[in-house]
Short mmCIF file of C-alpha atoms and ligand atoms in Angstrom, two decimals:
data_model
loop_
_atom_site.label_atom_id
_atom_site.label_comp_id
_atom_site.label_asym_id
_atom_site.label_seq_id
_atom_site.Cartn_x
_atom_site.Cartn_y
_atom_site.Cartn_z
CA MET Q 94 116.32 76.55 115.19
CA ARG Q 95 113.37 78.09 117.14
CA LEU Q 96 112.90 81.09 119.31
CA ARG Q 97 113.38 78.95 122.43
CA ASP Q 98 116.83 78.03 121.21
CA CYS Q 99 117.92 81.67 121.30
CA HIS Q 100 119.88 82.46 124.46
CA ASN Q 101 121.92 85.47 123.39
CA PHE Q 102 122.47 88.03 120.66
CA HIS Q 103 124.31 85.67 118.38
CA ASP Q 104 121.49 83.10 118.47
CA PHE Q 105 118.94 85.73 117.51
CA ARG Q 106 121.17 86.94 114.71
CA THR Q 107 121.49 83.42 113.36
CA LEU Q 108 117.70 82.95 113.45
CA ALA Q 109 117.13 86.37 111.83
CA ARG Q 110 119.57 85.48 109.07
CA ARG Q 111 117.62 82.30 108.31
CA ARG Q 112 114.31 84.16 108.13
CA LEU Q 113 115.20 87.33 106.26
CA PRO Q 114 116.04 87.82 102.62
CA GLY Q 115 119.79 88.57 102.36
CA PRO Q 116 119.58 92.27 101.44
CA ILE Q 117 117.40 93.02 104.54
CA PHE Q 118 119.57 90.99 106.85
CA ASN Q 119 122.61 92.82 105.52
CA TYR Q 120 120.93 96.20 105.93
CA ILE Q 121 120.52 95.49 109.65
CA ASP Q 122 123.80 93.69 110.17
CA GLY Q 123 125.98 95.92 108.03
CA ALA Q 124 127.84 99.14 108.80
CA ALA Q 125 130.11 101.68 107.06
CA ASP Q 126 133.32 101.03 105.06
CA ASP Q 127 135.29 98.22 106.67
CA GLU Q 128 132.92 97.87 109.66
CA VAL Q 129 135.87 98.45 112.04
CA THR Q 130 133.87 100.77 114.30
CA TYR Q 131 130.93 98.37 114.30
CA ARG Q 132 133.12 95.54 115.62
CA ARG Q 133 135.01 97.79 118.04
CA ASN Q 134 131.81 99.00 119.64
CA THR Q 135 131.39 95.60 121.26
CA VAL Q 136 135.01 94.74 121.67
CA SER Q 137 135.61 97.94 123.67
CA PHE Q 138 133.70 96.48 126.62
CA GLU Q 139 136.33 93.79 126.90
CA ARG Q 140 139.12 96.12 127.92
CA CYS Q 141 137.22 96.79 131.07
CA ASP Q 142 136.83 94.31 133.92
CA LEU Q 143 134.15 94.16 136.67
CA VAL Q 144 135.35 93.87 140.23
CA PRO Q 145 132.55 92.35 142.31
CA ASN Q 146 131.84 92.80 146.02
CA ILE Q 147 130.49 89.93 148.12
CA LEU Q 148 128.27 89.24 151.17
CA ARG Q 149 126.08 92.31 150.76
CA GLY Q 150 122.54 90.95 151.00
CA VAL Q 151 121.24 91.03 147.39
CA GLU Q 152 117.92 89.23 147.52
CA THR Q 153 115.95 92.07 145.90
CA ILE Q 154 117.24 94.12 143.08
CA ASP Q 155 115.88 97.49 141.83
CA LEU Q 156 116.76 98.03 138.20
CA SER Q 157 114.82 101.27 137.77
CA VAL Q 158 116.38 104.51 136.69
CA ILE Q 159 115.15 108.07 136.02
CA VAL Q 160 116.45 109.40 132.76
CA LEU Q 161 115.43 112.44 130.74
CA GLY Q 162 112.64 112.93 133.23
CA GLN Q 163 111.24 109.42 132.57
CA LYS Q 164 111.10 106.53 134.97
CA LEU Q 165 112.32 103.35 133.29
CA GLU Q 166 111.88 99.98 134.99
CA MET Q 167 115.19 98.82 133.53
CA PRO Q 168 118.26 100.86 132.41
CA VAL Q 169 118.06 99.60 128.78
CA TYR Q 170 115.87 101.25 126.11
CA CYS Q 171 115.24 100.55 122.48
CA SER Q 172 117.09 103.05 120.27
CA PRO Q 173 115.21 104.35 117.28
CA THR Q 174 115.67 102.38 114.09
CA ALA Q 175 114.22 102.76 110.64
CA LEU Q 176 111.96 100.49 108.55
CA GLN Q 177 110.91 97.90 111.19
CA ARG Q 178 108.00 96.51 109.20
CA LEU Q 179 110.48 95.35 106.64
CA PHE Q 180 112.12 93.20 109.24
CA HIS Q 181 108.88 91.67 110.54
CA HIS Q 182 105.34 92.58 109.45
CA GLN Q 183 104.49 93.61 113.07
CA GLY Q 184 107.30 96.16 112.99
CA GLU Q 185 107.25 98.99 115.56
CA ARG Q 186 103.91 97.64 116.96
CA ALA Q 187 105.81 94.56 118.17
CA VAL Q 188 108.71 96.49 119.54
CA ALA Q 189 106.60 99.10 121.34
CA ALA Q 190 104.39 96.46 122.91
CA ALA Q 191 107.36 94.44 124.17
CA VAL Q 192 109.04 97.60 125.43
CA ALA Q 193 105.78 98.49 127.35
CA LYS Q 194 105.78 95.17 129.07
CA PHE Q 195 109.29 95.89 130.39
CA GLY Q 196 108.42 99.48 131.33
CA THR Q 197 111.17 101.07 129.39
CA MET Q 198 111.59 103.67 126.62
CA PHE Q 199 110.96 103.20 122.91
CA GLY Q 200 112.55 105.41 120.29
CA VAL Q 201 110.38 106.01 117.22
CA SER Q 202 112.34 106.73 114.12
CA SER Q 203 111.58 109.45 111.60
CA LEU Q 204 111.85 106.63 109.12
CA GLY Q 205 109.48 104.45 111.18
CA THR Q 206 106.80 102.41 109.46
CA VAL Q 207 104.06 102.89 112.11
CA SER Q 208 102.89 106.35 113.13
CA LEU Q 209 104.09 107.92 116.32
CA GLU Q 210 100.45 108.82 117.14
CA GLU Q 211 99.34 105.19 116.92
CA LEU Q 212 102.21 104.03 119.16
CA ARG Q 213 101.61 106.88 121.63
CA LYS Q 214 97.95 105.88 121.97
CA ALA Q 215 98.72 102.16 122.37
CA HIS Q 216 101.19 102.46 125.31
CA LYS Q 217 101.78 104.70 128.30
CA THR Q 218 105.50 103.95 128.56
CA PRO Q 219 108.00 106.75 127.62
CA GLN Q 220 108.36 107.56 123.95
CA ALA Q 221 111.28 109.30 122.30
CA TYR Q 222 110.89 110.69 118.81
CA GLN Q 223 114.00 110.55 116.63
CA PHE Q 224 114.22 113.52 114.39
CA TYR Q 225 116.33 114.66 111.44
CA PHE Q 226 116.95 118.29 110.65
CA HIS Q 227 115.54 119.35 107.33
CA LYS Q 228 116.49 122.28 105.03
CA ASP Q 229 112.90 123.39 105.19
CA ARG Q 230 112.62 125.10 108.58
CA GLY Q 231 108.80 125.18 108.24
CA LEU Q 232 108.83 121.41 107.91
CA ASN Q 233 110.94 121.07 111.09
CA ARG Q 234 108.50 123.18 112.97
CA ALA Q 235 105.51 121.31 111.65
CA MET Q 236 107.07 117.93 112.56
CA MET Q 237 107.90 119.14 116.08
CA GLN Q 238 104.39 120.45 116.54
CA ARG Q 239 102.98 117.11 115.42
CA ALA Q 240 105.18 115.33 117.97
CA LYS Q 241 104.12 117.72 120.70
CA GLU Q 242 100.47 117.15 119.93
CA ALA Q 243 100.97 113.41 119.90
CA GLY Q 244 102.38 113.55 123.41
CA VAL Q 245 105.99 112.50 122.67
CA ASP Q 246 108.00 112.61 125.94
CA VAL Q 247 111.53 113.12 124.52
CA MET Q 248 112.78 114.79 121.42
CA MET Q 249 115.90 113.07 120.10
CA LEU Q 250 117.69 114.87 117.31
CA THR Q 251 120.16 112.67 115.42
CA VAL Q 252 123.27 114.69 114.60
CA ASP Q 253 125.64 112.04 113.18
CA SER Q 254 123.87 111.57 109.83
CA ILE Q 255 124.50 114.79 108.06
CA THR Q 256 125.19 112.56 105.09
CA GLY Q 257 124.59 108.81 104.59
CA GLY Q 258 127.29 106.34 105.66
CA ASN Q 259 129.08 104.20 103.04
CA ARG Q 260 127.33 100.89 103.50
CA GLU Q 261 128.94 98.61 100.98
CA ARG Q 262 126.82 95.59 101.72
CA ASP Q 263 123.76 97.65 100.64
CA LEU Q 264 125.54 98.74 97.50
CA ARG Q 265 126.20 95.17 96.57
CA THR Q 266 122.63 93.95 97.14
CA GLY Q 267 120.99 97.13 95.83
CA PHE Q 268 119.09 97.65 98.97
CA SER Q 269 117.18 100.93 98.87
CA ILE Q 270 113.64 102.17 99.51
CA PRO Q 271 111.81 101.86 97.17
CA PHE Q 272 113.51 98.52 96.26
CA ARG Q 273 115.95 98.69 93.44
CA LEU Q 274 117.62 95.29 93.88
CA THR Q 275 120.47 93.80 91.91
CA LEU Q 276 119.75 90.42 90.27
CA GLY Q 277 121.59 88.75 93.14
CA GLY Q 278 119.53 90.76 95.64
CA MET Q 279 116.31 89.63 93.94
CA LEU Q 280 117.39 86.02 94.13
CA GLN Q 281 117.88 86.37 97.81
CA PHE Q 282 114.25 87.43 98.10
CA ALA Q 283 113.12 84.57 95.93
CA ILE Q 284 114.62 81.99 98.24
CA LYS Q 285 112.81 83.40 101.31
CA PRO Q 286 109.22 83.25 100.12
CA LEU Q 287 107.67 83.35 103.59
CA TRP Q 288 108.98 86.85 104.11
CA GLY Q 289 107.49 87.88 100.77
CA ILE Q 290 104.12 86.35 101.58
CA ASN Q 291 104.05 88.21 104.94
CA TYR Q 292 105.07 91.43 103.22
CA VAL Q 293 102.36 91.35 100.53
CA THR Q 294 99.55 90.05 102.79
CA HIS Q 295 99.87 92.78 105.36
CA GLU Q 296 99.14 96.51 105.25
CA ARG Q 297 101.00 98.48 102.61
CA PHE Q 298 104.47 99.67 103.47
CA LYS Q 299 104.45 103.32 104.62
CA LEU Q 300 106.66 105.91 106.31
CA PRO Q 301 103.93 107.74 108.29
CA GLN Q 302 106.30 110.17 110.06
CA LEU Q 303 107.28 111.51 106.58
CA ASP Q 304 104.41 110.63 104.22
CA GLU Q 305 102.43 113.67 105.32
CA HIS Q 306 105.28 116.02 104.50
CA VAL Q 307 107.40 114.29 101.76
CA ASP Q 308 106.18 112.36 98.71
CA MET Q 309 107.87 109.06 99.26
CA SER Q 310 105.31 107.13 97.17
CA GLY Q 311 105.86 105.44 93.81
CA GLY Q 312 109.53 105.95 93.84
CA ALA Q 313 109.17 109.75 93.75
CA MET Q 314 111.72 109.98 96.53
CA SER Q 315 114.05 107.30 97.77
CA ILE Q 316 115.44 107.26 101.29
CA GLY Q 317 118.88 107.98 99.83
CA ARG Q 318 117.53 111.08 98.08
CA TYR Q 319 115.63 112.12 101.21
CA PHE Q 320 119.02 112.21 103.03
CA THR Q 321 120.84 114.10 100.24
CA GLU Q 322 118.10 116.44 99.17
CA MET Q 323 115.98 117.22 102.14
CA LEU Q 324 118.28 117.07 105.15
CA ASP Q 325 120.40 120.11 105.92
CA PRO Q 326 124.17 119.65 106.06
CA SER Q 327 124.53 123.28 107.15
CA MET Q 328 122.72 122.56 110.45
CA SER Q 329 124.53 124.50 113.17
CA TRP Q 330 124.49 124.93 116.93
CA SER Q 331 122.28 128.03 116.63
CA ASP Q 332 119.73 126.03 114.59
CA VAL Q 333 119.60 123.36 117.21
CA ALA Q 334 119.44 125.95 120.08
CA GLU Q 335 116.36 127.35 118.42
CA MET Q 336 114.81 123.89 118.19
CA VAL Q 337 115.59 123.23 121.84
CA ARG Q 338 113.78 126.49 122.78
CA ALA Q 339 110.83 125.70 120.55
CA TRP Q 340 110.35 122.25 122.01
CA SER Q 341 110.83 123.40 125.66
CA GLY Q 342 110.86 119.92 127.01
CA GLN Q 343 113.23 116.94 127.24
CA PHE Q 344 115.59 117.29 124.27
CA CYS Q 345 118.48 115.14 123.61
CA LEU Q 346 121.15 115.01 120.87
CA LYS Q 347 121.88 111.53 119.54
CA GLY Q 348 125.34 110.97 118.08
CA VAL Q 349 127.57 113.19 120.22
CA MET Q 350 131.16 111.83 120.49
CA SER Q 351 133.36 114.70 121.68
CA VAL Q 352 133.67 116.44 125.05
CA ALA Q 353 133.49 119.84 123.37
CA ASP Q 354 130.19 118.91 121.69
CA ALA Q 355 128.81 117.52 124.90
CA ARG Q 356 129.56 120.79 126.69
CA ARG Q 357 127.94 122.76 123.83
CA ALA Q 358 124.86 120.55 124.07
CA ALA Q 359 124.52 121.41 127.75
CA GLU Q 360 125.07 125.10 127.08
CA ILE Q 361 122.21 125.30 124.54
CA GLY Q 362 119.81 123.71 126.97
CA CYS Q 363 119.70 120.03 125.93
CA THR Q 364 118.61 117.86 128.84
CA GLY Q 365 120.58 114.88 127.57
CA ILE Q 366 122.94 113.36 124.97
CA VAL Q 367 123.33 109.91 123.52
CA ILE Q 368 127.02 109.03 122.91
CA SER Q 369 126.68 107.07 119.72
CA ASN Q 370 128.30 106.40 116.39
CA HIS Q 371 125.03 105.06 114.88
CA GLY Q 372 126.06 101.43 115.45
CA GLY Q 373 129.14 101.96 113.22
CA ARG Q 374 126.94 102.82 110.24
CA GLN Q 375 128.21 106.33 109.59
CA LEU Q 376 131.89 107.24 110.22
CA ASP Q 377 133.99 104.11 110.16
CA GLY Q 378 137.08 104.46 112.33
CA SER Q 379 135.23 106.61 114.81
CA ARG Q 380 135.78 105.77 118.46
CA ALA Q 381 133.50 103.44 120.36
CA PRO Q 382 130.90 105.08 122.57
CA PHE Q 383 132.04 103.09 125.63
CA ASP Q 384 135.57 104.33 125.17
CA GLN Q 385 134.34 107.94 125.10
CA LEU Q 386 131.94 107.67 128.01
CA ALA Q 387 134.14 108.46 131.04
CA GLU Q 388 135.53 111.74 129.66
CA ILE Q 389 132.11 113.02 128.61
CA VAL Q 390 130.50 112.03 131.94
CA ASP Q 391 133.30 113.89 133.76
CA ALA Q 392 132.67 116.98 131.62
CA VAL Q 393 128.91 117.24 131.68
CA GLY Q 394 127.44 114.40 133.79
CA ASP Q 395 126.50 116.84 136.57
CA ARG Q 396 124.41 118.98 134.22
CA ILE Q 397 122.74 116.68 131.69
CA ASP Q 398 121.91 113.00 131.37
CA VAL Q 399 124.52 111.05 129.46
CA LEU Q 400 123.24 108.00 127.60
CA MET Q 401 125.07 105.71 125.22
CA ASP Q 402 124.37 103.16 122.56
CA GLY Q 403 126.43 100.91 120.26
CA GLY Q 404 127.62 97.34 120.53
CA VAL Q 405 125.62 96.42 123.64
CA GLN Q 406 124.89 92.69 123.66
CA ARG Q 407 125.11 91.64 127.34
CA GLY Q 408 123.95 92.61 130.77
CA THR Q 409 127.59 93.02 131.76
CA HIS Q 410 128.06 95.66 129.01
CA VAL Q 411 125.15 97.62 130.51
CA LEU Q 412 126.66 97.38 134.04
CA LYS Q 413 130.03 98.61 132.77
CA ALA Q 414 128.44 101.63 131.06
CA LEU Q 415 126.29 102.47 134.10
CA SER Q 416 129.31 102.12 136.41
CA LEU Q 417 131.16 104.70 134.30
CA GLY Q 418 128.26 107.08 134.69
CA ALA Q 419 125.74 106.49 131.84
CA LYS Q 420 122.19 106.99 132.97
CA ALA Q 421 120.78 104.43 130.54
CA VAL Q 422 121.93 102.34 127.63
CA GLY Q 423 120.31 102.02 124.17
CA VAL Q 424 120.20 98.88 122.00
CA GLY Q 425 119.62 98.62 118.28
CA ARG Q 426 120.50 95.28 116.61
CA PHE Q 427 120.02 93.58 120.06
CA TYR Q 428 116.23 93.94 119.51
CA LEU Q 429 116.12 94.12 115.67
CA PHE Q 430 117.41 90.54 115.21
CA PRO Q 431 114.80 89.18 117.64
CA LEU Q 432 112.14 91.25 115.87
CA ALA Q 433 113.12 89.75 112.56
CA ALA Q 434 113.36 86.24 114.10
CA ALA Q 435 109.97 86.18 115.78
CA GLY Q 436 108.16 89.54 116.01
CA GLN Q 437 106.88 90.64 119.43
CA ALA Q 438 107.67 87.29 121.06
CA GLY Q 439 111.26 87.64 119.88
CA VAL Q 440 111.70 91.18 121.29
CA GLU Q 441 110.09 90.08 124.57
CA ARG Q 442 112.44 87.18 124.83
CA ALA Q 443 115.53 89.35 124.12
CA LEU Q 444 114.45 92.02 126.63
CA GLY Q 445 113.63 89.32 129.18
CA LEU Q 446 117.06 87.72 128.76
CA MET Q 447 118.63 91.15 129.12
CA ARG Q 448 116.68 91.89 132.33
CA THR Q 449 117.57 88.50 133.80
CA GLU Q 450 121.23 88.93 132.90
CA ILE Q 451 121.37 92.38 134.52
CA GLU Q 452 119.58 91.14 137.64
CA ARG Q 453 122.01 88.20 137.94
CA ASP Q 454 125.02 90.40 137.26
CA MET Q 455 123.92 92.95 139.84
CA LYS Q 456 123.62 90.15 142.45
CA LEU Q 457 127.06 88.84 141.55
CA MET Q 458 128.46 92.41 141.77
CA GLY Q 459 126.90 92.83 145.23
CA CYS Q 460 124.62 95.72 144.21
CA THR Q 461 120.90 96.08 144.86
CA SER Q 462 120.28 99.31 142.95
CA ILE Q 463 121.73 101.05 139.94
CA SER Q 464 122.94 103.95 142.09
CA GLN Q 465 125.32 101.57 143.83
CA LEU Q 466 127.27 100.96 140.60
CA SER Q 467 130.39 103.13 140.42
CA ARG Q 468 133.86 103.32 138.92
CA ASP Q 469 135.13 101.52 142.10
CA ASN Q 470 133.64 98.42 140.42
CA LEU Q 471 135.83 98.71 137.33
CA ARG Q 472 139.38 98.25 136.29
CA PHE Q 473 140.79 98.89 132.78
CA ARG Q 474 143.38 96.64 131.20
C1 FMN C 510 118.90 98.80 110.87
C2 FMN C 510 119.15 100.03 111.67
C3 FMN C 510 118.40 101.21 111.44
C4 FMN C 510 118.71 102.36 112.13
N1 FMN C 510 117.93 103.50 111.96
C5 FMN C 510 118.14 104.60 112.67
C6 FMN C 510 117.35 105.76 112.49
O1 FMN C 510 116.37 105.74 111.71
N2 FMN C 510 117.65 106.86 113.24
C7 FMN C 510 118.67 106.90 114.12
O2 FMN C 510 118.92 107.92 114.75
N3 FMN C 510 119.44 105.81 114.31
C8 FMN C 510 119.18 104.67 113.65
N4 FMN C 510 119.99 103.54 113.87
C9 FMN C 510 121.00 103.57 114.90
C10 FMN C 510 120.47 103.11 116.23
O3 FMN C 510 119.55 104.06 116.77
C11 FMN C 510 121.58 102.92 117.24
O4 FMN C 510 122.34 104.10 117.37
C12 FMN C 510 122.49 101.76 116.95
O5 FMN C 510 121.75 100.69 116.34
C13 FMN C 510 123.23 101.27 118.15
O6 FMN C 510 124.12 100.25 117.84
P1 FMN C 510 123.77 98.65 118.04
O7 FMN C 510 122.92 98.29 116.91
O8 FMN C 510 125.16 98.02 117.99
O9 FMN C 510 123.06 98.47 119.34
C14 FMN C 510 119.74 102.38 113.13
C15 FMN C 510 120.50 101.21 113.38
C16 FMN C 510 120.17 100.05 112.64
C17 FMN C 510 121.00 98.83 112.98
#
């Protein structure tokens, strides 16, 4: 199987599975507990049908949207994800370059493996910086200042990871940073030597968003300990309100699921929210973002930008979310499997397929611009 044989999410996933050592594949593919929410995130799109219109003159399609003050050439952006250089040695460099070609937004994770400054300098396209809230308020201020100086366009505070999710696949393989693999996990690495060669022949693994502030080297601090010891489970609305004021720019909360929280986010001055359950990796049994979208858009859609991510695998999923009122849609595994399968070329192919699908689907729906999509186009089963 080659990259050119990949025509959809499942093909990329299959190729990624062949190329990656098992523990890494399962880190990407896995989710919390019984992974019910992970599955439901995609299935939820199936209870909604598109109702097309015909004979509307659809030769040229404009896919651009303005969201969080940024112009995106297509309504899909890459959600922030951790550790990308573990998946492919090009890591964030590959994803950011592919995203720039498609004129959309790239979310840099706090647990990213390439620095936000380097990525900012390399591309002009919008950059969001995903941030976690630390116990040390001075550290929060320093990291925000650094992001400001780097020229980050959107601050994205993740609020659904106050503690780590129960990812049982990772417990079984022993996946952690630094690596502490079980024997079975080590064997999985041994049978994928190409990945190992790439890993050791490229630049040393780093977490540049954190390295300056936290000693993650030599096993001093694992990512698990970073979550339990450094992040602040007492984070409150007034803490976040202070951050929003300090940032005084585009500020969005990632991981909002309830109408009450969406209202609160608008009240404290957030300019946007991402309805998200972290791709099912945190609270299993939580509702799918798509199922929660309409009520949140109805409550706050006239005041702030409502985005969503989780389970998006198809252009039609994007059209359904936009028709309900989302301003843009984030993808995670949709670009991570292509990254693992083939680096930048893989991510470009995936985003290209997504853009082609959305264009085709818009034509079939009888719409020439995103603003023409509405709830009139939808029926629920
Ligand atoms: C491997 C992996 C790592 C992730 N790392 C982060 C992260 O560092 N910060 C964050 O806010 N979300 C992270 N996420 C969640 C994504 O931003 C996004 O919410 C999720 O992947 C969307 O679901 P999808 O993968 O079904 O598209 C991660 C997701 C995956 C799959």
